[in-house]
């Protein structure tokens, strides 16, 4: 099992050569095709103080948007470098919807972690993409310049999402020099957690992945902070976790660890839902 098709989302206003370089490096690692994708959406009419304000895009504005997307494609190909199999896709629609739709042709989606405030008419929502794409999503912090994934830490919970993440991450796990499976639990759950982790380690061994298991007692504060600290102490550069969330009134609501990893992890996170 490997990744044959990688997809990276490109911000049309600022094509991150660093992000594309990370994705291109992974395409080389797995001998995969690299697809760049971007989108721009026309801002719809809105109502202010009972008055409908219409801002329909003119043909000239639409032409400008198409030009920007084409330029982003050129910048993507330049950042990806010569000698790689690449493809460019773009659309005039909501970026999150575009990424979720286009993910049908990808084994792995690479996306830069959202900043605190983003324009969803230009940039996809990481969380919504993870929950809707049906593919593993690699969330890359802005400061990351490369990803070797020599040491992978799996944040384990005995859930469907975590099982999905383990399977989705197998190409990384096969090539890693070290794999650590960690479950963080309450003190009275350590025996059950050890049983869970031992099963995962045995499962991975059957897939030719030598892993070590750890069980840690939940400390005060965020579970995500504890996982991140353990990973950093061990020199890991990739976290693998399930993504836990649901939609309520058109807003994505995430579990605490998922939310905190999405907003604060300095380490790349591969998440599956």
PDB file of C-alpha atoms in Angstrom:
ATOM      1  CA  UNK A   1       0.000   0.000   0.000  1.00  0.00           C
ATOM      2  CA  UNK A   2       1.248   3.466  -0.888  1.00  0.00           C
ATOM      3  CA  UNK A   3       0.029   6.905  -1.909  1.00  0.00           C
ATOM      4  CA  UNK A   4      -0.192   7.157  -5.686  1.00  0.00           C
ATOM      5  CA  UNK A   5      -1.974  10.532  -5.857  1.00  0.00           C
ATOM      6  CA  UNK A   6      -1.228  13.478  -3.569  1.00  0.00           C
ATOM      7  CA  UNK A   7      -3.263  16.682  -3.579  1.00  0.00           C
ATOM      8  CA  UNK A   8      -2.156  20.032  -2.135  1.00  0.00           C
ATOM      9  CA  UNK A   9      -4.394  23.063  -1.725  1.00  0.00           C
ATOM     10  CA  UNK A  10      -2.818  26.306  -2.958  1.00  0.00           C
ATOM     11  CA  UNK A  11      -3.858  29.710  -1.623  1.00  0.00           C
ATOM     12  CA  UNK A  12      -4.464  31.810  -4.724  1.00  0.00           C
ATOM     13  CA  UNK A  13      -3.393  35.041  -3.004  1.00  0.00           C
ATOM     14  CA  UNK A  14      -0.155  33.595  -1.687  1.00  0.00           C
ATOM     15  CA  UNK A  15       1.218  30.416  -3.201  1.00  0.00           C
ATOM     16  CA  UNK A  16       3.327  28.990  -0.385  1.00  0.00           C
ATOM     17  CA  UNK A  17       6.445  27.599  -2.016  1.00  0.00           C
ATOM     18  CA  UNK A  18       7.241  26.037   1.349  1.00  0.00           C
ATOM     19  CA  UNK A  19       3.963  24.103   1.481  1.00  0.00           C
ATOM     20  CA  UNK A  20       4.259  22.975  -2.150  1.00  0.00           C
ATOM     21  CA  UNK A  21       7.841  21.899  -1.419  1.00  0.00           C
ATOM     22  CA  UNK A  22       6.636  19.733   1.483  1.00  0.00           C
ATOM     23  CA  UNK A  23       4.007  18.162  -0.771  1.00  0.00           C
ATOM     24  CA  UNK A  24       6.506  17.673  -3.602  1.00  0.00           C
ATOM     25  CA  UNK A  25       8.930  15.998  -1.214  1.00  0.00           C
ATOM     26  CA  UNK A  26       6.195  13.568  -0.178  1.00  0.00           C
ATOM     27  CA  UNK A  27       5.326  12.924  -3.829  1.00  0.00           C
ATOM     28  CA  UNK A  28       8.959  11.931  -4.342  1.00  0.00           C
ATOM     29  CA  UNK A  29       8.936   9.802  -1.175  1.00  0.00           C
ATOM     30  CA  UNK A  30       5.984   7.773  -2.420  1.00  0.00           C
ATOM     31  CA  UNK A  31       6.626   8.068  -6.194  1.00  0.00           C
ATOM     32  CA  UNK A  32       3.250   9.766  -6.482  1.00  0.00           C
ATOM     33  CA  UNK A  33       1.618  12.242  -8.825  1.00  0.00           C
ATOM     34  CA  UNK A  34       1.137  15.702  -7.292  1.00  0.00           C
ATOM     35  CA  UNK A  35      -2.113  17.581  -7.936  1.00  0.00           C
ATOM     36  CA  UNK A  36      -2.416  21.250  -7.075  1.00  0.00           C
ATOM     37  CA  UNK A  37      -5.888  22.647  -6.491  1.00  0.00           C
ATOM     38  CA  UNK A  38      -7.282  26.089  -5.747  1.00  0.00           C
ATOM     39  CA  UNK A  39     -10.582  27.928  -5.878  1.00  0.00           C
ATOM     40  CA  UNK A  40     -12.149  31.361  -5.591  1.00  0.00           C
ATOM     41  CA  UNK A  41     -15.797  31.965  -4.817  1.00  0.00           C
ATOM     42  CA  UNK A  42     -17.932  34.898  -5.865  1.00  0.00           C
ATOM     43  CA  UNK A  43     -19.165  36.651  -2.727  1.00  0.00           C
ATOM     44  CA  UNK A  44     -22.980  36.330  -2.702  1.00  0.00           C
ATOM     45  CA  UNK A  45     -25.479  39.133  -2.074  1.00  0.00           C
ATOM     46  CA  UNK A  46     -26.129  39.898   1.591  1.00  0.00           C
ATOM     47  CA  UNK A  47     -28.608  41.820   3.703  1.00  0.00           C
ATOM     48  CA  UNK A  48     -27.638  44.810   5.846  1.00  0.00           C
ATOM     49  CA  UNK A  49     -30.262  46.608   7.974  1.00  0.00           C
ATOM     50  CA  UNK A  50     -33.070  45.149   5.884  1.00  0.00           C
ATOM     51  CA  UNK A  51     -31.555  46.243   2.579  1.00  0.00           C
ATOM     52  CA  UNK A  52     -30.328  43.647   0.093  1.00  0.00           C
ATOM     53  CA  UNK A  53     -26.865  44.609  -1.139  1.00  0.00           C
ATOM     54  CA  UNK A  54     -26.042  42.971  -4.444  1.00  0.00           C
ATOM     55  CA  UNK A  55     -22.436  42.597  -5.497  1.00  0.00           C
ATOM     56  CA  UNK A  56     -22.673  40.301  -8.476  1.00  0.00           C
ATOM     57  CA  UNK A  57     -19.365  39.775 -10.211  1.00  0.00           C
ATOM     58  CA  UNK A  58     -19.086  41.264 -13.660  1.00  0.00           C
ATOM     59  CA  UNK A  59     -17.604  39.393 -16.599  1.00  0.00           C
ATOM     60  CA  UNK A  60     -14.439  41.432 -16.098  1.00  0.00           C
ATOM     61  CA  UNK A  61     -14.187  40.397 -12.426  1.00  0.00           C
ATOM     62  CA  UNK A  62     -14.765  36.757 -13.316  1.00  0.00           C
ATOM     63  CA  UNK A  63     -12.033  37.012 -15.942  1.00  0.00           C
ATOM     64  CA  UNK A  64      -9.722  38.484 -13.287  1.00  0.00           C
ATOM     65  CA  UNK A  65     -10.476  35.600 -10.933  1.00  0.00           C
ATOM     66  CA  UNK A  66      -9.735  33.063 -13.654  1.00  0.00           C
ATOM     67  CA  UNK A  67      -6.465  34.846 -14.405  1.00  0.00           C
ATOM     68  CA  UNK A  68      -5.469  34.706 -10.724  1.00  0.00           C
ATOM     69  CA  UNK A  69      -6.192  30.997 -10.622  1.00  0.00           C
ATOM     70  CA  UNK A  70      -4.152  30.414 -13.770  1.00  0.00           C
ATOM     71  CA  UNK A  71      -1.241  32.387 -12.281  1.00  0.00           C
ATOM     72  CA  UNK A  72      -1.487  30.346  -9.078  1.00  0.00           C
ATOM     73  CA  UNK A  73      -1.236  27.228 -11.245  1.00  0.00           C
ATOM     74  CA  UNK A  74       1.943  28.540 -12.865  1.00  0.00           C
ATOM     75  CA  UNK A  75       3.395  29.316  -9.428  1.00  0.00           C
ATOM     76  CA  UNK A  76       2.439  25.858  -8.190  1.00  0.00           C
ATOM     77  CA  UNK A  77       4.212  24.152 -11.079  1.00  0.00           C
ATOM     78  CA  UNK A  78       7.264  26.358 -10.555  1.00  0.00           C
ATOM     79  CA  UNK A  79       7.370  25.590  -6.819  1.00  0.00           C
ATOM     80  CA  UNK A  80       6.889  21.862  -7.447  1.00  0.00           C
ATOM     81  CA  UNK A  81       9.920  21.877  -9.729  1.00  0.00           C
ATOM     82  CA  UNK A  82      10.724  20.109 -12.951  1.00  0.00           C
ATOM     83  CA  UNK A  83      10.871  16.363 -13.337  1.00  0.00           C
ATOM     84  CA  UNK A  84       7.716  15.640 -11.341  1.00  0.00           C
ATOM     85  CA  UNK A  85       4.343  14.497 -12.605  1.00  0.00           C
ATOM     86  CA  UNK A  86       1.967  17.331 -11.693  1.00  0.00           C
ATOM     87  CA  UNK A  87      -1.546  18.482 -12.506  1.00  0.00           C
ATOM     88  CA  UNK A  88      -3.428  21.710 -11.812  1.00  0.00           C
ATOM     89  CA  UNK A  89      -7.133  21.994 -11.021  1.00  0.00           C
ATOM     90  CA  UNK A  90      -9.122  25.123 -10.194  1.00  0.00           C
ATOM     91  CA  UNK A  91     -12.714  26.275  -9.868  1.00  0.00           C
ATOM     92  CA  UNK A  92     -14.875  29.318  -9.235  1.00  0.00           C
ATOM     93  CA  UNK A  93     -16.647  28.019  -6.154  1.00  0.00           C
ATOM     94  CA  UNK A  94     -16.291  27.750  -2.367  1.00  0.00           C
ATOM     95  CA  UNK A  95     -12.741  26.440  -1.696  1.00  0.00           C
ATOM     96  CA  UNK A  96     -13.836  23.951   0.980  1.00  0.00           C
ATOM     97  CA  UNK A  97     -16.414  22.452  -1.387  1.00  0.00           C
ATOM     98  CA  UNK A  98     -13.851  22.291  -4.196  1.00  0.00           C
ATOM     99  CA  UNK A  99     -11.284  20.513  -2.038  1.00  0.00           C
ATOM    100  CA  UNK A 100     -13.821  17.997  -0.731  1.00  0.00           C
ATOM    101  CA  UNK A 101     -15.018  17.274  -4.282  1.00  0.00           C
ATOM    102  CA  UNK A 102     -11.565  17.012  -5.854  1.00  0.00           C
ATOM    103  CA  UNK A 103     -10.341  14.734  -3.047  1.00  0.00           C
ATOM    104  CA  UNK A 104     -12.042  11.872  -4.877  1.00  0.00           C
ATOM    105  CA  UNK A 105      -8.900  11.482  -6.989  1.00  0.00           C
ATOM    106  CA  UNK A 106      -6.369  11.710  -4.151  1.00  0.00           C
ATOM    107  CA  UNK A 107      -4.960   9.222  -1.656  1.00  0.00           C
ATOM    108  CA  UNK A 108      -3.730  12.011   0.624  1.00  0.00           C
ATOM    109  CA  UNK A 109      -4.677  15.687   0.872  1.00  0.00           C
ATOM    110  CA  UNK A 110      -2.065  18.209   2.038  1.00  0.00           C
ATOM    111  CA  UNK A 111      -3.275  21.508   3.441  1.00  0.00           C
ATOM    112  CA  UNK A 112      -1.715  24.374   5.365  1.00  0.00           C
ATOM    113  CA  UNK A 113      -3.085  24.907   8.855  1.00  0.00           C
ATOM    114  CA  UNK A 114      -5.619  27.730   8.957  1.00  0.00           C
ATOM    115  CA  UNK A 115      -4.696  30.983  10.596  1.00  0.00           C
ATOM    116  CA  UNK A 116      -7.044  32.369  13.235  1.00  0.00           C
ATOM    117  CA  UNK A 117      -9.036  34.435  10.740  1.00  0.00           C
ATOM    118  CA  UNK A 118      -9.464  33.330   7.143  1.00  0.00           C
ATOM    119  CA  UNK A 119     -11.566  34.239   4.140  1.00  0.00           C
ATOM    120  CA  UNK A 120     -13.602  31.128   3.318  1.00  0.00           C
ATOM    121  CA  UNK A 121     -14.221  32.496  -0.193  1.00  0.00           C
ATOM    122  CA  UNK A 122     -10.477  32.034  -0.843  1.00  0.00           C
ATOM    123  CA  UNK A 123      -9.231  29.407   1.627  1.00  0.00           C
ATOM    124  CA  UNK A 124     -10.746  26.070   2.692  1.00  0.00           C
ATOM    125  CA  UNK A 125     -11.701  25.289   6.267  1.00  0.00           C
ATOM    126  CA  UNK A 126      -9.245  22.604   7.474  1.00  0.00           C
ATOM    127  CA  UNK A 127     -11.711  21.021   9.852  1.00  0.00           C
ATOM    128  CA  UNK A 128     -14.567  20.851   7.369  1.00  0.00           C
ATOM    129  CA  UNK A 129     -12.207  19.397   4.748  1.00  0.00           C
ATOM    130  CA  UNK A 130     -11.044  16.664   7.134  1.00  0.00           C
ATOM    131  CA  UNK A 131     -14.596  15.694   8.047  1.00  0.00           C
ATOM    132  CA  UNK A 132     -15.926  15.851   4.488  1.00  0.00           C
ATOM    133  CA  UNK A 133     -13.150  14.665   2.179  1.00  0.00           C
ATOM    134  CA  UNK A 134     -13.288  10.948   2.951  1.00  0.00           C
ATOM    135  CA  UNK A 135      -9.484  10.948   2.637  1.00  0.00           C
ATOM    136  CA  UNK A 136      -6.661  11.381   5.147  1.00  0.00           C
ATOM    137  CA  UNK A 137      -5.640  15.009   5.431  1.00  0.00           C
ATOM    138  CA  UNK A 138      -2.107  16.102   6.310  1.00  0.00           C
ATOM    139  CA  UNK A 139      -2.262  19.436   8.138  1.00  0.00           C
ATOM    140  CA  UNK A 140       1.047  21.301   7.788  1.00  0.00           C
ATOM    141  CA  UNK A 141       1.947  24.162  10.169  1.00  0.00           C
ATOM    142  CA  UNK A 142       3.265  27.272   8.437  1.00  0.00           C
ATOM    143  CA  UNK A 143       6.772  26.937   9.903  1.00  0.00           C
ATOM    144  CA  UNK A 144       7.367  23.382   8.604  1.00  0.00           C
ATOM    145  CA  UNK A 145       9.789  23.286   5.668  1.00  0.00           C
ATOM    146  CA  UNK A 146      10.062  19.529   5.125  1.00  0.00           C
ATOM    147  CA  UNK A 147       8.653  16.256   6.407  1.00  0.00           C
ATOM    148  CA  UNK A 148      10.759  13.123   6.671  1.00  0.00           C
ATOM    149  CA  UNK A 149       8.359  11.283   9.022  1.00  0.00           C
ATOM    150  CA  UNK A 150      11.247   9.253  10.442  1.00  0.00           C
ATOM    151  CA  UNK A 151       9.503   9.053  13.814  1.00  0.00           C
ATOM    152  CA  UNK A 152       5.716   8.874  13.775  1.00  0.00           C
ATOM    153  CA  UNK A 153       3.606   9.141  16.906  1.00  0.00           C
ATOM    154  CA  UNK A 154       0.098   7.664  16.778  1.00  0.00           C
ATOM    155  CA  UNK A 155      -2.333   9.215  19.235  1.00  0.00           C
ATOM    156  CA  UNK A 156      -4.600   6.253  19.958  1.00  0.00           C
ATOM    157  CA  UNK A 157      -8.181   6.034  21.196  1.00  0.00           C
ATOM    158  CA  UNK A 158     -10.253   2.895  20.740  1.00  0.00           C
ATOM    159  CA  UNK A 159     -12.555   4.525  18.183  1.00  0.00           C
ATOM    160  CA  UNK A 160     -13.534   4.156  14.544  1.00  0.00           C
ATOM    161  CA  UNK A 161     -11.666   7.359  13.636  1.00  0.00           C
ATOM    162  CA  UNK A 162      -8.396   6.174  15.173  1.00  0.00           C
ATOM    163  CA  UNK A 163      -8.661   2.816  13.399  1.00  0.00           C
ATOM    164  CA  UNK A 164      -9.235   4.632  10.121  1.00  0.00           C
ATOM    165  CA  UNK A 165      -6.219   6.871  10.777  1.00  0.00           C
ATOM    166  CA  UNK A 166      -3.918   3.879  11.423  1.00  0.00           C
ATOM    167  CA  UNK A 167      -4.927   2.325   8.096  1.00  0.00           C
ATOM    168  CA  UNK A 168      -4.641   5.608   6.203  1.00  0.00           C
ATOM    169  CA  UNK A 169      -1.171   6.250   7.628  1.00  0.00           C
ATOM    170  CA  UNK A 170       0.314   2.854   6.705  1.00  0.00           C
ATOM    171  CA  UNK A 171       2.464   4.248   3.842  1.00  0.00           C
ATOM    172  CA  UNK A 172       4.121   6.626   6.334  1.00  0.00           C
ATOM    173  CA  UNK A 173       4.397   3.935   8.998  1.00  0.00           C
ATOM    174  CA  UNK A 174       6.063   1.476   6.605  1.00  0.00           C
ATOM    175  CA  UNK A 175       8.813   3.967   5.823  1.00  0.00           C
ATOM    176  CA  UNK A 176       9.286   5.355   9.336  1.00  0.00           C
ATOM    177  CA  UNK A 177      12.378   4.444  11.315  1.00  0.00           C
ATOM    178  CA  UNK A 178      10.386   4.522  14.532  1.00  0.00           C
ATOM    179  CA  UNK A 179       6.665   4.332  15.351  1.00  0.00           C
ATOM    180  CA  UNK A 180       5.193   5.002  18.796  1.00  0.00           C
ATOM    181  CA  UNK A 181       1.557   4.305  19.658  1.00  0.00           C
ATOM    182  CA  UNK A 182       0.384   6.368  22.644  1.00  0.00           C
ATOM    183  CA  UNK A 183      -2.886   6.264  24.534  1.00  0.00           C
ATOM    184  CA  UNK A 184      -3.535   8.905  27.185  1.00  0.00           C
ATOM    185  CA  UNK A 185      -6.113   7.852  29.740  1.00  0.00           C
ATOM    186  CA  UNK A 186      -7.366   8.288  33.281  1.00  0.00           C
ATOM    187  CA  UNK A 187      -5.402   6.463  35.957  1.00  0.00           C
ATOM    188  CA  UNK A 188      -8.111   3.836  36.493  1.00  0.00           C
ATOM    189  CA  UNK A 189      -8.189   3.008  32.758  1.00  0.00           C
ATOM    190  CA  UNK A 190      -4.524   2.128  32.330  1.00  0.00           C
ATOM    191  CA  UNK A 191      -5.029  -1.643  32.189  1.00  0.00           C
ATOM    192  CA  UNK A 192      -7.626  -1.366  29.422  1.00  0.00           C
ATOM    193  CA  UNK A 193      -5.492   1.186  27.575  1.00  0.00           C
ATOM    194  CA  UNK A 194      -2.475  -1.121  27.709  1.00  0.00           C
ATOM    195  CA  UNK A 195      -4.581  -3.895  26.171  1.00  0.00           C
ATOM    196  CA  UNK A 196      -5.715  -1.515  23.377  1.00  0.00           C
ATOM    197  CA  UNK A 197      -2.183  -0.371  22.598  1.00  0.00           C
ATOM    198  CA  UNK A 198      -0.755  -3.910  22.649  1.00  0.00           C
ATOM    199  CA  UNK A 199      -3.386  -4.953  20.104  1.00  0.00           C
ATOM    200  CA  UNK A 200      -2.487  -2.026  17.837  1.00  0.00           C
ATOM    201  CA  UNK A 201       1.227  -2.854  18.061  1.00  0.00           C
ATOM    202  CA  UNK A 202       0.484  -6.489  17.120  1.00  0.00           C
ATOM    203  CA  UNK A 203      -1.759  -5.338  14.265  1.00  0.00           C
ATOM    204  CA  UNK A 204       0.997  -3.129  12.896  1.00  0.00           C
ATOM    205  CA  UNK A 205       3.535  -5.944  13.215  1.00  0.00           C
ATOM    206  CA  UNK A 206       1.330  -8.058  10.931  1.00  0.00           C
ATOM    207  CA  UNK A 207       1.619  -5.183   8.448  1.00  0.00           C
ATOM    208  CA  UNK A 208       5.426  -5.212   8.734  1.00  0.00           C
ATOM    209  CA  UNK A 209       5.538  -2.104  10.937  1.00  0.00           C
ATOM    210  CA  UNK A 210       7.588  -2.424  14.111  1.00  0.00           C
ATOM    211  CA  UNK A 211       6.001  -0.144  16.708  1.00  0.00           C
ATOM    212  CA  UNK A 212       6.326   0.477  20.428  1.00  0.00           C
ATOM    213  CA  UNK A 213       3.404   1.152  22.736  1.00  0.00           C
ATOM    214  CA  UNK A 214       3.024   3.631  25.580  1.00  0.00           C
ATOM    215  CA  UNK A 215       0.255   4.422  28.010  1.00  0.00           C
ATOM    216  CA  UNK A 216       0.315   7.755  29.804  1.00  0.00           C
ATOM    217  CA  UNK A 217      -1.915   9.087  32.567  1.00  0.00           C
ATOM    218  CA  UNK A 218      -3.935  12.163  31.628  1.00  0.00           C
ATOM    219  CA  UNK A 219      -2.411  15.267  33.221  1.00  0.00           C
ATOM    220  CA  UNK A 220      -4.100  18.548  33.951  1.00  0.00           C
ATOM    221  CA  UNK A 221      -4.601  20.673  30.855  1.00  0.00           C
ATOM    222  CA  UNK A 222      -5.099  19.770  27.210  1.00  0.00           C
ATOM    223  CA  UNK A 223      -4.619  16.201  26.045  1.00  0.00           C
ATOM    224  CA  UNK A 224      -3.338  17.641  22.770  1.00  0.00           C
ATOM    225  CA  UNK A 225      -0.619  19.557  24.625  1.00  0.00           C
ATOM    226  CA  UNK A 226       0.428  16.351  26.342  1.00  0.00           C
ATOM    227  CA  UNK A 227       0.629  14.435  23.050  1.00  0.00           C
ATOM    228  CA  UNK A 228       2.554  17.271  21.395  1.00  0.00           C
ATOM    229  CA  UNK A 229       5.004  17.485  24.288  1.00  0.00           C
ATOM    230  CA  UNK A 230       5.604  13.725  24.223  1.00  0.00           C
ATOM    231  CA  UNK A 231       6.128  13.828  20.463  1.00  0.00           C
ATOM    232  CA  UNK A 232       8.547  16.758  20.685  1.00  0.00           C
ATOM    233  CA  UNK A 233      10.486  15.120  23.529  1.00  0.00           C
ATOM    234  CA  UNK A 234      10.914  12.020  21.345  1.00  0.00           C
ATOM    235  CA  UNK A 235      11.899  14.002  18.240  1.00  0.00           C
ATOM    236  CA  UNK A 236       8.822  12.984  16.238  1.00  0.00           C
ATOM    237  CA  UNK A 237       7.829  15.034  13.204  1.00  0.00           C
ATOM    238  CA  UNK A 238       4.439  13.466  12.386  1.00  0.00           C
ATOM    239  CA  UNK A 239       1.349  12.873  14.515  1.00  0.00           C
ATOM    240  CA  UNK A 240      -1.368  10.470  13.379  1.00  0.00           C
ATOM    241  CA  UNK A 241      -4.804  10.814  14.979  1.00  0.00           C
ATOM    242  CA  UNK A 242      -8.470  10.349  14.352  1.00  0.00           C
ATOM    243  CA  UNK A 243     -10.495  13.524  13.820  1.00  0.00           C
ATOM    244  CA  UNK A 244     -13.566  13.836  16.003  1.00  0.00           C
ATOM    245  CA  UNK A 245     -16.331  16.270  15.127  1.00  0.00           C
ATOM    246  CA  UNK A 246     -19.813  16.848  13.775  1.00  0.00           C
ATOM    247  CA  UNK A 247     -21.891  19.572  12.179  1.00  0.00           C
ATOM    248  CA  UNK A 248     -24.428  21.565  14.174  1.00  0.00           C
ATOM    249  CA  UNK A 249     -26.375  24.459  12.640  1.00  0.00           C
ATOM    250  CA  UNK A 250     -23.853  24.598   9.750  1.00  0.00           C
ATOM    251  CA  UNK A 251     -20.951  24.971  12.193  1.00  0.00           C
ATOM    252  CA  UNK A 252     -18.330  22.293  12.705  1.00  0.00           C
ATOM    253  CA  UNK A 253     -17.974  21.290  16.354  1.00  0.00           C
ATOM    254  CA  UNK A 254     -14.765  19.450  17.223  1.00  0.00           C
ATOM    255  CA  UNK A 255     -13.616  17.371  20.148  1.00  0.00           C
ATOM    256  CA  UNK A 256     -11.085  19.064  22.415  1.00  0.00           C
ATOM    257  CA  UNK A 257      -7.964  17.225  21.252  1.00  0.00           C
ATOM    258  CA  UNK A 258      -8.870  17.534  17.569  1.00  0.00           C
ATOM    259  CA  UNK A 259      -9.568  21.261  17.922  1.00  0.00           C
ATOM    260  CA  UNK A 260      -6.336  21.898  19.825  1.00  0.00           C
ATOM    261  CA  UNK A 261      -4.185  19.924  17.368  1.00  0.00           C
ATOM    262  CA  UNK A 262      -5.749  21.796  14.432  1.00  0.00           C
ATOM    263  CA  UNK A 263      -5.067  25.181  15.994  1.00  0.00           C
ATOM    264  CA  UNK A 264      -1.788  24.791  17.853  1.00  0.00           C
ATOM    265  CA  UNK A 265       0.311  21.762  16.874  1.00  0.00           C
ATOM    266  CA  UNK A 266       3.804  22.720  15.640  1.00  0.00           C
ATOM    267  CA  UNK A 267       4.083  19.190  14.220  1.00  0.00           C
ATOM    268  CA  UNK A 268       2.427  17.939  11.040  1.00  0.00           C
ATOM    269  CA  UNK A 269      -0.775  16.020  11.770  1.00  0.00           C
ATOM    270  CA  UNK A 270      -2.288  13.312   9.611  1.00  0.00           C
ATOM    271  CA  UNK A 271      -5.979  13.166  10.497  1.00  0.00           C
ATOM    272  CA  UNK A 272      -8.724  10.825   9.349  1.00  0.00           C
ATOM    273  CA  UNK A 273     -12.459  10.847   9.882  1.00  0.00           C
TER     274      UNK A 273
END
